[in-house]
Tab-separated table of C-alpha atoms and ligand atoms in Angstrom:
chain	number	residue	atom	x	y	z
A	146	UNK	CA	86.366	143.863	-39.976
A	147	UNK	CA	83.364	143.373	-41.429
A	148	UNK	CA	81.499	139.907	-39.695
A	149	UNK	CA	77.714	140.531	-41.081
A	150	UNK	CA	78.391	138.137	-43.513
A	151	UNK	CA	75.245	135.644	-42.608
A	152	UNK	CA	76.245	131.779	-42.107
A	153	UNK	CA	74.726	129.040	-43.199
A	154	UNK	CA	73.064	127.492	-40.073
A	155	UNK	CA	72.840	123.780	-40.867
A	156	UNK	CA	72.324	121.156	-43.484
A	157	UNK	CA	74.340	120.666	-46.205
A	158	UNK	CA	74.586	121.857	-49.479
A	159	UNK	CA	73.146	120.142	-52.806
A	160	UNK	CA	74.846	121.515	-56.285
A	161	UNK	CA	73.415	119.727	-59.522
A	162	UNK	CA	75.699	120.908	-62.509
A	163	UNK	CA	74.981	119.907	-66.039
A	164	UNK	CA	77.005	119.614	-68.899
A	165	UNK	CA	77.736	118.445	-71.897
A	166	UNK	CA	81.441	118.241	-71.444
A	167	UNK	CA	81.880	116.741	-67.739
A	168	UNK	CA	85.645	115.685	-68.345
A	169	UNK	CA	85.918	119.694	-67.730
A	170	UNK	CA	84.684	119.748	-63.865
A	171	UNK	CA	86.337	116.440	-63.103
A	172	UNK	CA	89.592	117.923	-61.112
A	173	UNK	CA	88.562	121.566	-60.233
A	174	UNK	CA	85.266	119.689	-58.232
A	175	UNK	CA	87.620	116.413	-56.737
A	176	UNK	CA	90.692	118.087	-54.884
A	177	UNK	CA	91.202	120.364	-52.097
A	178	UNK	CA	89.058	121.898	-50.349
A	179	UNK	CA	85.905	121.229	-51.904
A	180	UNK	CA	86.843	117.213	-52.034
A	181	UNK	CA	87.391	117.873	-48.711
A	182	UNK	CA	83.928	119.664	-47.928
A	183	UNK	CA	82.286	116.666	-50.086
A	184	UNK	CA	83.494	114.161	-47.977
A	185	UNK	CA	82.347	115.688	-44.636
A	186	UNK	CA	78.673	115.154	-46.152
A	187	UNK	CA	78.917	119.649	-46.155
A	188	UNK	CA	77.788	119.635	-49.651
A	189	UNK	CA	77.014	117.096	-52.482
A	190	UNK	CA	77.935	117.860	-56.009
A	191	UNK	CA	76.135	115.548	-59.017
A	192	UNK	CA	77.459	115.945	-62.231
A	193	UNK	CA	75.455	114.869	-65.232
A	194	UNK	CA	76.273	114.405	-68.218
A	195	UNK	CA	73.911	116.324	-71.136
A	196	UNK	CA	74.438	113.448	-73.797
A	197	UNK	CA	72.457	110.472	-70.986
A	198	UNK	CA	69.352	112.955	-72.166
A	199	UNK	CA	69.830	113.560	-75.797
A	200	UNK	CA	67.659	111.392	-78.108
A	201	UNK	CA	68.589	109.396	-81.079
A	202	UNK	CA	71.140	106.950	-81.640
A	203	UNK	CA	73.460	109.990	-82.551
A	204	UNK	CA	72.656	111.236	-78.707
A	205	UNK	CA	72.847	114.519	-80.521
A	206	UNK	CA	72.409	117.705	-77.428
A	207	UNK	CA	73.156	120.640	-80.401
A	208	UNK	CA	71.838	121.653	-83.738
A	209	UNK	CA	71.898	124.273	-86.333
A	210	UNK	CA	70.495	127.582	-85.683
A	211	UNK	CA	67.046	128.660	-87.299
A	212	UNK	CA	68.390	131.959	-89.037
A	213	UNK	CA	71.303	130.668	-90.475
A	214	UNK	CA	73.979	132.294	-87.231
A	215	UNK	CA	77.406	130.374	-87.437
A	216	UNK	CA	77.479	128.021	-84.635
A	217	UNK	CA	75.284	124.948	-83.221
A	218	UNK	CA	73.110	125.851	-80.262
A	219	UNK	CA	71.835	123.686	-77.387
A	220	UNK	CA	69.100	121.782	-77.587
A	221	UNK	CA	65.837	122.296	-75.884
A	222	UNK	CA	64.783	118.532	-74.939
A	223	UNK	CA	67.586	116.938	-72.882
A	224	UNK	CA	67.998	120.070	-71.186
A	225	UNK	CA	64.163	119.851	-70.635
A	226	UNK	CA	64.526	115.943	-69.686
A	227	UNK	CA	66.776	116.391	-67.107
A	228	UNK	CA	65.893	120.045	-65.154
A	229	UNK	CA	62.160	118.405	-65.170
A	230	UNK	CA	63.215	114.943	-63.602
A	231	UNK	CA	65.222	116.939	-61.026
A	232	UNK	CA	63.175	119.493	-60.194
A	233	UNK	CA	60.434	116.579	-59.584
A	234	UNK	CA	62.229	115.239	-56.847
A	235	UNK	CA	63.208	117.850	-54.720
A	236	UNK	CA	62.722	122.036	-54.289
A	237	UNK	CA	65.706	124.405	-56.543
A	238	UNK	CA	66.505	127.718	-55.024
A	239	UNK	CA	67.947	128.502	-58.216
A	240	UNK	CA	68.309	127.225	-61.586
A	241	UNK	CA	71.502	129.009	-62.645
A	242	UNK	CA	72.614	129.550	-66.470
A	243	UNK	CA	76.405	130.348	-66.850
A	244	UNK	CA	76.520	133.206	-69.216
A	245	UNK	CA	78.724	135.518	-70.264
A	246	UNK	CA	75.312	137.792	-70.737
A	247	UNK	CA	74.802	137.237	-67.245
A	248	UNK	CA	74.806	139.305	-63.741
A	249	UNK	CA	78.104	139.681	-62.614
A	250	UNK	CA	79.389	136.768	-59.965
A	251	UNK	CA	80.843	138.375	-56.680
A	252	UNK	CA	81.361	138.026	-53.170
A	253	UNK	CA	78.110	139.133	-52.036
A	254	UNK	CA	76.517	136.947	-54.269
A	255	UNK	CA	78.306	133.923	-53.132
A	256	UNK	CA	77.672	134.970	-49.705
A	257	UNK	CA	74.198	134.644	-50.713
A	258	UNK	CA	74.054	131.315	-52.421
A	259	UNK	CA	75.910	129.369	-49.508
A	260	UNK	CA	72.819	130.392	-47.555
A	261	UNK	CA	70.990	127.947	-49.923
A	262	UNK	CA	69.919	124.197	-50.239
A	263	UNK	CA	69.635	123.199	-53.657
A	264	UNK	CA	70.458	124.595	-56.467
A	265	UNK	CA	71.132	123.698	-60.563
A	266	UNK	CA	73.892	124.876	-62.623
A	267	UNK	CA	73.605	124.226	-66.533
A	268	UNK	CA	77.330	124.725	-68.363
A	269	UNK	CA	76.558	126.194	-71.993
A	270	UNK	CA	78.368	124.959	-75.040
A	271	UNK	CA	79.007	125.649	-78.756
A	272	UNK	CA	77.472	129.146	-79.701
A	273	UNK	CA	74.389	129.193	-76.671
A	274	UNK	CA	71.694	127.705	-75.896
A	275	UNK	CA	67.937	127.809	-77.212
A	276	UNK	CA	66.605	130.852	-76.009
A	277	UNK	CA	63.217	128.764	-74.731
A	278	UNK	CA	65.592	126.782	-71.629
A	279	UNK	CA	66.290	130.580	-70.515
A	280	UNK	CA	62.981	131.969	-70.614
A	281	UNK	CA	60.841	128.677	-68.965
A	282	UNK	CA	63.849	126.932	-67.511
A	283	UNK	CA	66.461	128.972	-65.849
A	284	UNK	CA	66.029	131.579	-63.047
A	285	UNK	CA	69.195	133.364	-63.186
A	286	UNK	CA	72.050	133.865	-65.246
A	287	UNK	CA	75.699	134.618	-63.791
A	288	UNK	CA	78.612	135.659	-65.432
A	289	UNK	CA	81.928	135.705	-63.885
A	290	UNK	CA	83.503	138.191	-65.902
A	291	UNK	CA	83.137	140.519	-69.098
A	292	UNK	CA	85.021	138.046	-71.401
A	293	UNK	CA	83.662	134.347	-73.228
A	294	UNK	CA	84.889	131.230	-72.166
A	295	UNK	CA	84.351	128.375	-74.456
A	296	UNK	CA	82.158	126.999	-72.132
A	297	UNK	CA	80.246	127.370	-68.832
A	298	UNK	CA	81.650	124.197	-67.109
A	299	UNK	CA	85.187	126.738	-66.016
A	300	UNK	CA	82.752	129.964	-64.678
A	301	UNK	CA	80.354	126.729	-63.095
A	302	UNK	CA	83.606	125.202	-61.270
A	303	UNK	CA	84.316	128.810	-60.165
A	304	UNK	CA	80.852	129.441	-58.962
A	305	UNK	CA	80.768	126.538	-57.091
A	306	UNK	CA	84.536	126.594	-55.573
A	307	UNK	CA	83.387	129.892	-54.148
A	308	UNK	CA	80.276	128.480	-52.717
A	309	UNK	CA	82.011	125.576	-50.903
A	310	UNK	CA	84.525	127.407	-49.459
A	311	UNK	CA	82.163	129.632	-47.685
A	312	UNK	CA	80.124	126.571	-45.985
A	313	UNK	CA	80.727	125.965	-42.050
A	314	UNK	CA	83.201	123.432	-41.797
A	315	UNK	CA	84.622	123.651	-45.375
A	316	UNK	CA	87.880	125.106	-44.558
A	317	UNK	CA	89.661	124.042	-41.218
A	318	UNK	CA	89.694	127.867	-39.780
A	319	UNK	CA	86.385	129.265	-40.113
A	320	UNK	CA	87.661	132.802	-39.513
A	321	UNK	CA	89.920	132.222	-42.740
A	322	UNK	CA	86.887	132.254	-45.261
A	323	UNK	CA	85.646	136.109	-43.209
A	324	UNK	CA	89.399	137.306	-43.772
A	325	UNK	CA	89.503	136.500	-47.581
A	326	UNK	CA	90.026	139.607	-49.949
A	327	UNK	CA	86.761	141.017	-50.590
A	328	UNK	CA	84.443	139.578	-47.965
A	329	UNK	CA	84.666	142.978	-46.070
A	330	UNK	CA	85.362	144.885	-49.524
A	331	UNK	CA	88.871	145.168	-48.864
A	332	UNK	CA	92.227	143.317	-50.225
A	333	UNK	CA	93.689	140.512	-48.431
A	334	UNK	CA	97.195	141.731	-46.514
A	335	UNK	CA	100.327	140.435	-47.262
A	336	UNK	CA	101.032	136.873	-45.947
A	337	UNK	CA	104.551	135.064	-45.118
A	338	UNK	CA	105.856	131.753	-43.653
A	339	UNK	CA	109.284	130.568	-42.746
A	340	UNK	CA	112.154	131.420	-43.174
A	341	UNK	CA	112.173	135.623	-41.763
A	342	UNK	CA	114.992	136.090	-44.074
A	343	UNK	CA	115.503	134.385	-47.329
A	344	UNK	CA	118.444	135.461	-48.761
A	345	UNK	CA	118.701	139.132	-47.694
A	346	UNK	CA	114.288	138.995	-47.852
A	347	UNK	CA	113.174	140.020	-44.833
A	348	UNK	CA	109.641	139.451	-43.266
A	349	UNK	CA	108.151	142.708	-42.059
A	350	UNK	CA	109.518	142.904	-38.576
A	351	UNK	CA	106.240	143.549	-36.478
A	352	UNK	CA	105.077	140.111	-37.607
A	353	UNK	CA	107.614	138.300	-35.201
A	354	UNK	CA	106.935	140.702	-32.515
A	355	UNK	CA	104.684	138.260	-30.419
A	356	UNK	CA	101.551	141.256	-29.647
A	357	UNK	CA	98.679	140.069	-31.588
A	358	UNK	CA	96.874	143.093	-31.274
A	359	UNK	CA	99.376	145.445	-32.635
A	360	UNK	CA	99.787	142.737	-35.493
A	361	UNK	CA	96.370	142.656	-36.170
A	362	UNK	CA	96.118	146.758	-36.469
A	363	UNK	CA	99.140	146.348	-38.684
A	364	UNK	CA	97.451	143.530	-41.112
A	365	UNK	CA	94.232	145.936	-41.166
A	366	UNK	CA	96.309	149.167	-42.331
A	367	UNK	CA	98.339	147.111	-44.850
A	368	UNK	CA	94.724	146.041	-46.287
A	369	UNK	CA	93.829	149.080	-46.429
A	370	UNK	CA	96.335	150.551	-47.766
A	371	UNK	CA	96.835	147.771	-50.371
A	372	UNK	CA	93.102	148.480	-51.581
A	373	UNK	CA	93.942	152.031	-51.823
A	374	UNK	CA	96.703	151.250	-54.130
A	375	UNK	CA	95.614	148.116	-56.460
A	376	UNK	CA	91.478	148.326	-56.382
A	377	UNK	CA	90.764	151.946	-55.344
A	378	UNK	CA	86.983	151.337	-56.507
A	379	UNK	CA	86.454	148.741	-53.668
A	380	UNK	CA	86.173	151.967	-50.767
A	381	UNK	CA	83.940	153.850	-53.333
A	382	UNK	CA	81.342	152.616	-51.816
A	383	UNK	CA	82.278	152.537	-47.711
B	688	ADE	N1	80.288	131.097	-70.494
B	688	ADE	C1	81.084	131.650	-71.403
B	688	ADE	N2	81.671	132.750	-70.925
B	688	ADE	C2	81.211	132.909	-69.645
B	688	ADE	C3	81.433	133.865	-68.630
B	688	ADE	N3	82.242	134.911	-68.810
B	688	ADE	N4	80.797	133.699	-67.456
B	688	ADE	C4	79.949	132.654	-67.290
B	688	ADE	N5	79.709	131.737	-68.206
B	688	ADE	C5	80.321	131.849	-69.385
């Protein structure tokens, strides 16, 4: 198995993510494991809310499109407003813009970005954002798949569920995050619990066997193997 997967060392993780919909990260970001990693102090997640930076009495944070294209399009300022006043008070590794446009999310990548300290996500909305935020504002763009959400907030909570997990401490068997499908470019093996037979279902005998070793070159093949089968294109590149 693959183990060069670097670790973070220490300190925890900050993740800024703004939106203008923040109803939409409430329960992906508050249960499980990464409400679990948040309360060990192993990362801290801010949500903020797009409209607290909009002008006007309206709070408006979209507006027509110059060019007439069907759809409203962020606005620059309270984007502006609150990157600036963040970015003021501490150093971003990244300022991340979920787009569909952008470089396709994946393992290694996440690997990456739990090596870092801080970093910004900004959820689009409507039909984009002002093209100005992405060429003074963001640093990188990530998409996590060839298809358009209605917003960013869903790829954002994705992003950063990925993240968390991969943080020291974040999940109660650090070995568990090393063993996950694709962190050694190969498919997770098949996993069962009680009971060894349900109803004429049998778990694979060699699993109750008590030798660890022989179960563990038996979990490898069946990886393997399962790779071959369902996501050939993973080995391409062993
Ligand atoms: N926003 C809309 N669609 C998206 C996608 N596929 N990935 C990231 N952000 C998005």
């Amino acid at each position: 198995m693959d183990t060069k997967r670097q670790i973070r060392k220490k300190g925890s993780m900050r993740i800024d993510i703004i939106s203008c919909v923040p109803q939409l990260l409430e329960s992906p970001l508050n249960y499980s494991i990464v409400k679990r990693a948040k309360d060990k102090g192993i990362v801290s997640i801010f949500i903020h809310d797009l409209r607290d930076y909009a002008s006007g009495k309206h709070k408006k944070t979209d507006d027509y499109s110059y060019g007439g294209n069907a759809g409203m399009v962020m606005m620059v300022e309270p984007v502006y407003k609150i990157i600036k006043k963040l970015t003021r008070q501490r150093k971003y590794d990244e300022i991340i813009y979920m787009s569909p446009d952008g470089e396709l999310f994946d393992q290694p990548m996440a690997n990456k970005m739990s090596l870092m300290r801080n970093i910004i996500i900004l959820c689009g909305h409507y039909k984009g954002i002002d093209q100005r935020i992405r060429d003074h504002l963001i640093t990188k763009e990530i998409s996590i798949g060839n298809y358009v959400l209605s917003g960013g907030e869903i790829a954002a909570a994705a992003v950063t569920d990925t993240i968390v997990r991969l943080l020291p401490g974040a999940l109660s068997d650090e070995t568990s995050a090393l063993s996950d499908s694709f962190q050694n470019s190969l498919l997770s093996p098949p996993i069962y619990t009680r009971p060894a037979d349900f109803k004429g279902w049998k778990v694979p005998e060699i699993l109750l066997c008590g030798d660890h070793d022989k179960i563990a070159q038996w979990l490898d093949a069946q990886a393997i193997d399962r790779t071959k089968r369902l996501r050939p294109e993973l080995l391409d590149d062993k």
